[in-house]
mmCIF file of C-alpha atoms and ligand atoms in Angstrom:
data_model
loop_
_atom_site.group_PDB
_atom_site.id
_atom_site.type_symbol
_atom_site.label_atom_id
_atom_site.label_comp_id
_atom_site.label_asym_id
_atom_site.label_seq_id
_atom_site.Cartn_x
_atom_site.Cartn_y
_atom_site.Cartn_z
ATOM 1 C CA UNK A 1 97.752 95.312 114.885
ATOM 2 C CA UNK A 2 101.356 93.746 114.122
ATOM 3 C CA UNK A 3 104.337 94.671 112.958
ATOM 4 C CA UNK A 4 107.462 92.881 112.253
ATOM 5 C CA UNK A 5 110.483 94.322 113.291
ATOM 6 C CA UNK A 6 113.074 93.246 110.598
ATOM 7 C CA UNK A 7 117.035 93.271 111.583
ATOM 8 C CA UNK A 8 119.427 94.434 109.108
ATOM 9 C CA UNK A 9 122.416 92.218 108.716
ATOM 10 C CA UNK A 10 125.631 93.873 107.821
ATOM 11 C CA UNK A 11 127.481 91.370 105.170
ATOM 12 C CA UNK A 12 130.547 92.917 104.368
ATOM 13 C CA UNK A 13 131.635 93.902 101.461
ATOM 14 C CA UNK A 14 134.904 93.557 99.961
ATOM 15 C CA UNK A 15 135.316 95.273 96.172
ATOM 16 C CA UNK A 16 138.262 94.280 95.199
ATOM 17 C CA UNK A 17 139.559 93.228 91.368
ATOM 18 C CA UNK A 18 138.054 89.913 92.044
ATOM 19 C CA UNK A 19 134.280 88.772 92.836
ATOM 20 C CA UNK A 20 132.347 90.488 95.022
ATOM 21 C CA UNK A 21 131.941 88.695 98.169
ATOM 22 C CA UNK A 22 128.525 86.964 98.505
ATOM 23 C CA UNK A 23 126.329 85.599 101.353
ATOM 24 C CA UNK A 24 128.297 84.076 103.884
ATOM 25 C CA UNK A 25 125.286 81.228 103.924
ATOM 26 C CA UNK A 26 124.810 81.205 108.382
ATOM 27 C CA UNK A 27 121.097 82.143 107.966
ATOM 28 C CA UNK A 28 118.194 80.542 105.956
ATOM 29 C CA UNK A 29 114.576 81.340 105.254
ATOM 30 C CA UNK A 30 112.407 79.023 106.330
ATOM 31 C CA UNK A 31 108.629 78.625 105.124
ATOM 32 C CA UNK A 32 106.745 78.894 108.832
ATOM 33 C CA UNK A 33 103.377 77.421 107.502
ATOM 34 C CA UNK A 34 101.177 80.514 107.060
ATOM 35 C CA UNK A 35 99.967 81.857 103.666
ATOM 36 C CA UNK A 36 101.836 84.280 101.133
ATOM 37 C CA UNK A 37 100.369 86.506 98.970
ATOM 38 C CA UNK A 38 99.554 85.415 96.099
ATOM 39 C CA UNK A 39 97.197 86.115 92.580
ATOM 40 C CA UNK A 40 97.336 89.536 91.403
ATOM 41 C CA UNK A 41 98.498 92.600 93.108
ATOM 42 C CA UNK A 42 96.533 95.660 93.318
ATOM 43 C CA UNK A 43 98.276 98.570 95.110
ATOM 44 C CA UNK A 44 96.834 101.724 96.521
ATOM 45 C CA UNK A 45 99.382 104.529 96.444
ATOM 46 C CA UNK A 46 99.106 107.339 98.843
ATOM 47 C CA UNK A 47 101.530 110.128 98.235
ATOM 48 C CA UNK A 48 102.525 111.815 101.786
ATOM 49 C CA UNK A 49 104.077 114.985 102.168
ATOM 50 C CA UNK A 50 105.967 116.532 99.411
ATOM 51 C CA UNK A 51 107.100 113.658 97.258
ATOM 52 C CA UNK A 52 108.808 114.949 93.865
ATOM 53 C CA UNK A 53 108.212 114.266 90.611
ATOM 54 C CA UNK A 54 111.079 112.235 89.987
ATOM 55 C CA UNK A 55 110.059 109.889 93.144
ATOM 56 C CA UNK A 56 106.652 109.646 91.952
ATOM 57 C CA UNK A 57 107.648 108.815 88.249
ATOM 58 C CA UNK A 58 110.533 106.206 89.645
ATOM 59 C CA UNK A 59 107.788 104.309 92.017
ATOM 60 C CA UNK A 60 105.887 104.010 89.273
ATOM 61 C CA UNK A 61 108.174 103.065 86.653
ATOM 62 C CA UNK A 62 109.206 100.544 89.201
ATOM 63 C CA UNK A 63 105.721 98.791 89.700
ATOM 64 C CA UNK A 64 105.237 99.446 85.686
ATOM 65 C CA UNK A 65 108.476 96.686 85.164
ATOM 66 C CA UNK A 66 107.231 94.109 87.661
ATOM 67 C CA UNK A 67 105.509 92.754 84.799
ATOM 68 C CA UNK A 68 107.257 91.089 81.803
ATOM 69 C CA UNK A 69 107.884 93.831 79.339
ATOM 70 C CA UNK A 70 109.736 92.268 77.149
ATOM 71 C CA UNK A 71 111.325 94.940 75.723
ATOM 72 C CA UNK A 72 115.095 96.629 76.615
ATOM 73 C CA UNK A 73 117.251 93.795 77.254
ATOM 74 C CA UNK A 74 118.400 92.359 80.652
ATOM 75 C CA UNK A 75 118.494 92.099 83.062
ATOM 76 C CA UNK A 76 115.390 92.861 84.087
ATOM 77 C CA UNK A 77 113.437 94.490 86.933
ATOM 78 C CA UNK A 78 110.628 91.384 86.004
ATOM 79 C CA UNK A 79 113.478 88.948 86.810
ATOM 80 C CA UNK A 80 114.103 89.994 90.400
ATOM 81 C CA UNK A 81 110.070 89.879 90.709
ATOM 82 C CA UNK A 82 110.102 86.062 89.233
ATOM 83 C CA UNK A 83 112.300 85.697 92.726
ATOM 84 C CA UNK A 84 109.509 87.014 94.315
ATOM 85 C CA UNK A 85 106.854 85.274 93.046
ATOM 86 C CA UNK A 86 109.002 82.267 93.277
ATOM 87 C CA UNK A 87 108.358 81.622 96.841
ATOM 88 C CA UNK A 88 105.100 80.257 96.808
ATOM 89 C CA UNK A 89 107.166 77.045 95.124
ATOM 90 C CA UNK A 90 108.878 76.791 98.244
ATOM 91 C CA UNK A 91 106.198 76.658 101.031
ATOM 92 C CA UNK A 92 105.607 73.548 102.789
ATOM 93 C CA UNK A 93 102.831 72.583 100.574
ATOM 94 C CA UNK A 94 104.317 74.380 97.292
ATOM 95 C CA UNK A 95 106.157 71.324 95.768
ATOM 96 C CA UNK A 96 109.182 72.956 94.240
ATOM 97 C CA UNK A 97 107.386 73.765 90.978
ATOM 98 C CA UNK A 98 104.767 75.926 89.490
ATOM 99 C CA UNK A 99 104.654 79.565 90.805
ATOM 100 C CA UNK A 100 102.290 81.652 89.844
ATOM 101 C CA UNK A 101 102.751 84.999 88.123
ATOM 102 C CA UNK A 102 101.112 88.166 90.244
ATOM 103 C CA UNK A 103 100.169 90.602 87.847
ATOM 104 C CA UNK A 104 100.888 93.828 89.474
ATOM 105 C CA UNK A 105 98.617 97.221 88.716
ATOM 106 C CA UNK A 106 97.798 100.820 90.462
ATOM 107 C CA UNK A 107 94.221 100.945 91.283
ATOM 108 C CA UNK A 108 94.024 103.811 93.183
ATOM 109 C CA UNK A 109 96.329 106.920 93.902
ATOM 110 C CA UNK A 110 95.600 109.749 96.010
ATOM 111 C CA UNK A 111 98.188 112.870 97.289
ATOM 112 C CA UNK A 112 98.317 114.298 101.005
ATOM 113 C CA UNK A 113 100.411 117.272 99.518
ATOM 114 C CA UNK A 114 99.849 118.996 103.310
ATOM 115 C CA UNK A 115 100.898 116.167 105.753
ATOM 116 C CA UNK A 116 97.624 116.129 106.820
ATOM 117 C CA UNK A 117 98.647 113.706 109.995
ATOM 118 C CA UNK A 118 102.068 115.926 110.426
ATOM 119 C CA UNK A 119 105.648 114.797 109.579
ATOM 120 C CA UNK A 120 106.178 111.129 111.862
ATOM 121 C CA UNK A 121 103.826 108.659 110.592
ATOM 122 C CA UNK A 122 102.926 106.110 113.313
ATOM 123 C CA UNK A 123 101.219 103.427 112.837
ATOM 124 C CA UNK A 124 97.656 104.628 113.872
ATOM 125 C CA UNK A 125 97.883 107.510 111.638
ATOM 126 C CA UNK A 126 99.197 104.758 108.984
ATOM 127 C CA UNK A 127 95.860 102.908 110.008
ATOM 128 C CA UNK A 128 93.681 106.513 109.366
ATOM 129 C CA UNK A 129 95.487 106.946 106.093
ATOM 130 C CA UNK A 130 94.757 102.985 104.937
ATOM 131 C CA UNK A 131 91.051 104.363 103.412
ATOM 132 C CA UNK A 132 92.902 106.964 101.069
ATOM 133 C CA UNK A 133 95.499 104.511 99.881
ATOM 134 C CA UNK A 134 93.150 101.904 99.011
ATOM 135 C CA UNK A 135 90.240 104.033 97.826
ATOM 136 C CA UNK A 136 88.320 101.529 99.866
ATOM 137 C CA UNK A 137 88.618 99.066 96.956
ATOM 138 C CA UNK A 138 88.689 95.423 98.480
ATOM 139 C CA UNK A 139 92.201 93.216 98.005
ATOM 140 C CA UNK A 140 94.557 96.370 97.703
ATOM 141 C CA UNK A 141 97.905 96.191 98.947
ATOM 142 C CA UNK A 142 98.114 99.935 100.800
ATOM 143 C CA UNK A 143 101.219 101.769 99.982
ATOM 144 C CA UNK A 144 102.345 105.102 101.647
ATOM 145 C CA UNK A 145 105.323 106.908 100.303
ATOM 146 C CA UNK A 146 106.536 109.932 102.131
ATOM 147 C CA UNK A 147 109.096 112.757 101.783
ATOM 148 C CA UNK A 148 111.966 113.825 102.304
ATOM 149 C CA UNK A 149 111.338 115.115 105.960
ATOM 150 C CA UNK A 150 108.935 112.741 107.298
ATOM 151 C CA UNK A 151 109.743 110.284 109.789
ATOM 152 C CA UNK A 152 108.161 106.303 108.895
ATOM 153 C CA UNK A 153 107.733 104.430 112.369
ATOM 154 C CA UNK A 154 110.335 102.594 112.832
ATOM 155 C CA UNK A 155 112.310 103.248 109.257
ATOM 156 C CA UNK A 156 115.376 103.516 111.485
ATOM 157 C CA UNK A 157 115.267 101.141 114.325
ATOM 158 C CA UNK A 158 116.758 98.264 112.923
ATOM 159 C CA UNK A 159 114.549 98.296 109.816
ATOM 160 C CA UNK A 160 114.776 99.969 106.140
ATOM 161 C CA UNK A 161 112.141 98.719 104.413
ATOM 162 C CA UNK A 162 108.716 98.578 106.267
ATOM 163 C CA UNK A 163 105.572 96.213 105.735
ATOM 164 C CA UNK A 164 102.736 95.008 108.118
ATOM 165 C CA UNK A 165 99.548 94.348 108.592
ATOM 166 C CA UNK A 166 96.688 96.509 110.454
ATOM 167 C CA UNK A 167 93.245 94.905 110.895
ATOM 168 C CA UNK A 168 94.416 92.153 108.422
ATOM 169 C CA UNK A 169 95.385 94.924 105.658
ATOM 170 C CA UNK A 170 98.546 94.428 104.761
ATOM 171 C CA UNK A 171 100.473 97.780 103.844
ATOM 172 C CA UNK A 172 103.960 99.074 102.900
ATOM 173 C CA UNK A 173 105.530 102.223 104.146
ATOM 174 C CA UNK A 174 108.418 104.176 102.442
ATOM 175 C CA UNK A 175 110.064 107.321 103.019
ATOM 176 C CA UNK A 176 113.124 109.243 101.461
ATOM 177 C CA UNK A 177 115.705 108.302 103.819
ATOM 178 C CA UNK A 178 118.246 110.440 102.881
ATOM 179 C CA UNK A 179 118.283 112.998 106.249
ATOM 180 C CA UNK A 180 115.651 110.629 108.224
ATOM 181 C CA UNK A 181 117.985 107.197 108.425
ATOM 182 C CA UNK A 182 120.987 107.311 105.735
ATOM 183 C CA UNK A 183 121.930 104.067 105.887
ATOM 184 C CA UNK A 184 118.816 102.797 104.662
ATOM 185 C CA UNK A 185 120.133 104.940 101.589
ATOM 186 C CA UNK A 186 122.575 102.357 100.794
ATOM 187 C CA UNK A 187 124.685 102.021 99.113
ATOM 188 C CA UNK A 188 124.036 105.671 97.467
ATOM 189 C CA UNK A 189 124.869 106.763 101.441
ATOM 190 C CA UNK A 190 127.100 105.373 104.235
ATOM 191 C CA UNK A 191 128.722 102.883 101.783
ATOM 192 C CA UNK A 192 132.335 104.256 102.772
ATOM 193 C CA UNK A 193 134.631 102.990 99.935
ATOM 194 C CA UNK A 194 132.528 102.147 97.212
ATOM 195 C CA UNK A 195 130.855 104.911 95.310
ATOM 196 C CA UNK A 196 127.768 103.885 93.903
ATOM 197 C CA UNK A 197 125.644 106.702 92.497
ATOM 198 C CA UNK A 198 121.978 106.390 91.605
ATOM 199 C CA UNK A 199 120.529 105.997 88.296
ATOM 200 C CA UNK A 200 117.709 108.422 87.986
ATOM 201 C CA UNK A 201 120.193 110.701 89.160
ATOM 202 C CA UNK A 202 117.784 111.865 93.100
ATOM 203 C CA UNK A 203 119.449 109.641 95.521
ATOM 204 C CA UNK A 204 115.505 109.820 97.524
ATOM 205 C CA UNK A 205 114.035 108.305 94.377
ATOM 206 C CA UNK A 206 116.618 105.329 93.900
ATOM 207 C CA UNK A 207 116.384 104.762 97.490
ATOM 208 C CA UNK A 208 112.908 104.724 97.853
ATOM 209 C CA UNK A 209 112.581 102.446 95.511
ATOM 210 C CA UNK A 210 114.946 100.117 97.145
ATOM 211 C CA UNK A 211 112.969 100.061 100.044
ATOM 212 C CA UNK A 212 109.914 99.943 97.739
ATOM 213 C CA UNK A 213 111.305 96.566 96.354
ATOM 214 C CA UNK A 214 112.318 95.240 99.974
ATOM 215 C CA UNK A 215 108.903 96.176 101.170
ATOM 216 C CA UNK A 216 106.921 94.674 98.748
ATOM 217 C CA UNK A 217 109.303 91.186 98.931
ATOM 218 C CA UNK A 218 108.227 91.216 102.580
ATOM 219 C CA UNK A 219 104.384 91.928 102.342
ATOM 220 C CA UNK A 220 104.368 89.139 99.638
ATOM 221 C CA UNK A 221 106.373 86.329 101.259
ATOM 222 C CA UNK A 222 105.923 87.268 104.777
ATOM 223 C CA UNK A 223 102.412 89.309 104.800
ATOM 224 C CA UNK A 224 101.020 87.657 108.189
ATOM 225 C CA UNK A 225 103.908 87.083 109.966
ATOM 226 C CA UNK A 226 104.037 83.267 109.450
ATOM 227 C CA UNK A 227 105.538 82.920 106.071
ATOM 228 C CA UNK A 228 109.100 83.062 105.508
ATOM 229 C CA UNK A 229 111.493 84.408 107.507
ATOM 230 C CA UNK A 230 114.745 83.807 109.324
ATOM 231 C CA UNK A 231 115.003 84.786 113.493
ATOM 232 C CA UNK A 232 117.679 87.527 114.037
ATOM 233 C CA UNK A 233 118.424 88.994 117.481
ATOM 234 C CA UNK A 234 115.473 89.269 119.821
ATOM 235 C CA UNK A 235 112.385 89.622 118.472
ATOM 236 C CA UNK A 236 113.612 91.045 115.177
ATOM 237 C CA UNK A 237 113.035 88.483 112.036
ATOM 238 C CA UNK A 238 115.086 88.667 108.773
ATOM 239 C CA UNK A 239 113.025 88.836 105.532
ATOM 240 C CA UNK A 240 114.006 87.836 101.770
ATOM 241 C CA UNK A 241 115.712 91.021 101.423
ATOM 242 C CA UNK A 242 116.910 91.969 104.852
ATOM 243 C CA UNK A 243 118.772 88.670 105.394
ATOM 244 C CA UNK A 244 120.793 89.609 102.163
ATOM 245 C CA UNK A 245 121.549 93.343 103.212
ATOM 246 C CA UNK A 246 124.710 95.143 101.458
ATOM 247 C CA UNK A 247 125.335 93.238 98.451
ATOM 248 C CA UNK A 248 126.114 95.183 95.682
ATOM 249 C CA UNK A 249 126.169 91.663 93.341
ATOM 250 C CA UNK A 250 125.994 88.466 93.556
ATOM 251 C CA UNK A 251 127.660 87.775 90.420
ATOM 252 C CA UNK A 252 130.244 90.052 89.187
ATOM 253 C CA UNK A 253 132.666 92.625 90.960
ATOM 254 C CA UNK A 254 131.167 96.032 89.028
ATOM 255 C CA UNK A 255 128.073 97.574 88.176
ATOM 256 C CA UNK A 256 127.055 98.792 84.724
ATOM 257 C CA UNK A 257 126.750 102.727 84.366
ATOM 258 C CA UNK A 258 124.068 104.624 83.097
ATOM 259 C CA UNK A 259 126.255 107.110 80.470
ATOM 260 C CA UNK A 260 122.840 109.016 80.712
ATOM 261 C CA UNK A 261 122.545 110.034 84.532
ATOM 262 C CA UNK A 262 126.479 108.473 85.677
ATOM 263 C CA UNK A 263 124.258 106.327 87.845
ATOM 264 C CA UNK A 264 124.880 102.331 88.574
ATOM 265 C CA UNK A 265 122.015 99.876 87.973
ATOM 266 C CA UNK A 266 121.271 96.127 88.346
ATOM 267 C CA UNK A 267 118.505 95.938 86.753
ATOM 268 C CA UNK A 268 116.579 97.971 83.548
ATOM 269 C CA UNK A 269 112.537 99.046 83.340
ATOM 270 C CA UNK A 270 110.591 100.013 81.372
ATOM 271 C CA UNK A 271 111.226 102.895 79.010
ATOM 272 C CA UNK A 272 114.900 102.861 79.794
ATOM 273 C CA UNK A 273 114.649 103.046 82.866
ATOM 274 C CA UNK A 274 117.302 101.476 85.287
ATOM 275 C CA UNK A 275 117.143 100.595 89.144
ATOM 276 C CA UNK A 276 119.310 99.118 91.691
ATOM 277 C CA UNK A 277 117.551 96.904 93.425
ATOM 278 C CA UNK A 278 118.510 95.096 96.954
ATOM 279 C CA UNK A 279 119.637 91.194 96.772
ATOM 280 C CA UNK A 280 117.175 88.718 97.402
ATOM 281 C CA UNK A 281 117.030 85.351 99.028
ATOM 282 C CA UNK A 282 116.502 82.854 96.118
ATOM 283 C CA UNK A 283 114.622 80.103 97.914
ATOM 284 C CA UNK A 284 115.900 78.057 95.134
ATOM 285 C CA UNK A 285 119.487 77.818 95.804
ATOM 286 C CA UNK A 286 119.028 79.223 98.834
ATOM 287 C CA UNK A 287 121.376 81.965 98.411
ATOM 288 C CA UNK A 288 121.405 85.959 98.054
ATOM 289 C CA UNK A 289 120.410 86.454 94.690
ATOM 290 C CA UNK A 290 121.115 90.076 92.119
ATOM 291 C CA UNK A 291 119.878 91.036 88.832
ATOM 292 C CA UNK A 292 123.705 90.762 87.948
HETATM 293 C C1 NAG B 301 97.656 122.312 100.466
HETATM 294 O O1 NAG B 301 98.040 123.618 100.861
HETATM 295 C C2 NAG B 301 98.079 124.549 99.795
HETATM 296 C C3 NAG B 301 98.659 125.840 100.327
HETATM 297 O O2 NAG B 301 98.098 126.195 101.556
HETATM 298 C C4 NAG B 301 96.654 124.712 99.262
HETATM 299 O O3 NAG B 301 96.644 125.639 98.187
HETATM 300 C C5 NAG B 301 96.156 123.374 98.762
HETATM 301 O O4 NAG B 301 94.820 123.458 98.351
HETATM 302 C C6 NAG B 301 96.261 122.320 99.865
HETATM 303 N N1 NAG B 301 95.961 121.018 99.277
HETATM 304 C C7 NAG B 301 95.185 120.129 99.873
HETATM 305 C C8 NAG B 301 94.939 118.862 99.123
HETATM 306 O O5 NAG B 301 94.711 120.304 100.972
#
């Protein structure tokens, strides 16, 4: 069983009339050798606890615009993905060219309406549950989202968003933060002087699916601890988005609105749908990298 601890790195944000401030550029991610994820992504979802609609229909909008849509305009949610996928470029052996696309789909969902393991998921009740996210279906990516009122092993000590791997299964964990850890509700919470509201409208959904998107960065460029990552204090390891915590943009000093919800977005989905996503680590330019 492992688990990587990942750090959160305050970068400080100034919003003033100019440019937002951007990745200071101390840290790198650096390709340790081991395999990424890679090919197509199944994902088993199991609902925990009392997740609302809105959360459920946000999640999957979210995974629904991983995939080139086409449609809607950017930027797009499939753009911050192309980051993602990106990586594989970038390994040692990955010649700066040629990434593939993962083609991402829900194979399986299932709903634990009753908390069925109670309200703090550890990770051997994560390890029970890993049969009803995947279905059992071979090559699924196990994903556990839990509300509002569940506690997610280690969501608040000195992580947000939570991947790992348990009997080579690799498996992504999300909760509302809202009342569990706050600041991994950023920057909808504990962003004192800039208001940033979120654009479904259910600050649990937006941030859930900014932890979502961190999670799933992580289990794909880091799923067996020796892909890429960056060392932080101690043991604790910086990820692609961890390493580029708190940045509202990379490129311009305000976020669009949503006239429809008041919300602010970086990037659009499906159906109209908007997100904010975190910054990722563009192994590119090697730099913090936004939608906008
Ligand atoms: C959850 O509990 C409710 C109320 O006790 C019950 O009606 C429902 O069948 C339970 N659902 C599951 C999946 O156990």
């Amino acid at each position: 069983m492992a688990s990587f601890r990942i750090a959160c790195l305050v970068v400080l944000l100034v919003l003033v009339a100019g440019p937002v401030a951007v990745w200071g550029g101390t840290v790198a991610l650096t390709h340790r050798g081991g395999r990424l994820l890679t090919g197509n992504l199944n994902i088993g979802i199991l609902w925990y606890g009392a997740v609302t609609e809105k959360q459920k229909q946000a999640v999957h909008s979210f995974l629904n615009s991983l995939n080139p849509s086409g449609g809607d305009g950017e930027p797009q949610v499939s753009s911050w993905w192309h980051v993602v996928e990106s990586y594989q470029a970038y390994t040692k052996t990955g010649g700066g060219k040629g990434s593939p696309t993962f083609t991402v789909k829900v194979v399986n969902e299932q709903y634990d309406p009753n908390y069925s393991l109670g309200k703090v998921l550890i990770k051997d009740f994560i390890k029970k549950l890993m049969p009803k996210a995947t279905g059992g279906k071979p090559n699924t990516l196990a994903l556990f989202v839990a509300s509002k009122g569940v506690t997610v092993q280690d969501m608040c000590a000195g992580s947000c968003a939570q991947h790992g791997l348990i009997d080579e299964q690799p498996y992504v964990a999300v909760g509302d933060p809202e009342e569990e850890c706050p600041e991994c509700a950023w920057p909808f919470l504990e962003a004192p002087g800039i208001s940033v509201k979120p654009p479904s409208g259910e600050v649990g959904a937006d941030a859930m699916v900014m932890l979502l998107a961190g999670g799933l960065a992580g289990a794909v460029t880091n799923p067996y601890g020796d892909g890429f990552y960056a060392d932080a204090r101690g043991d604790d390891i910086l990820e692609a988005t961890s390493v580029c915590s708190h940045i509202l943009s990379a490129q311009q000093a305000r976020l669009p609105v949503d006239p429809a919800t008041g919300g602010a977005y970086n990037a659009k989905g499906v159906s109209g749908t908007k997100f904010f996503l975190p910054a990722i680590w563009n192994p590119k330019t090697s730099s913090c990298w936004t939608p906008l």
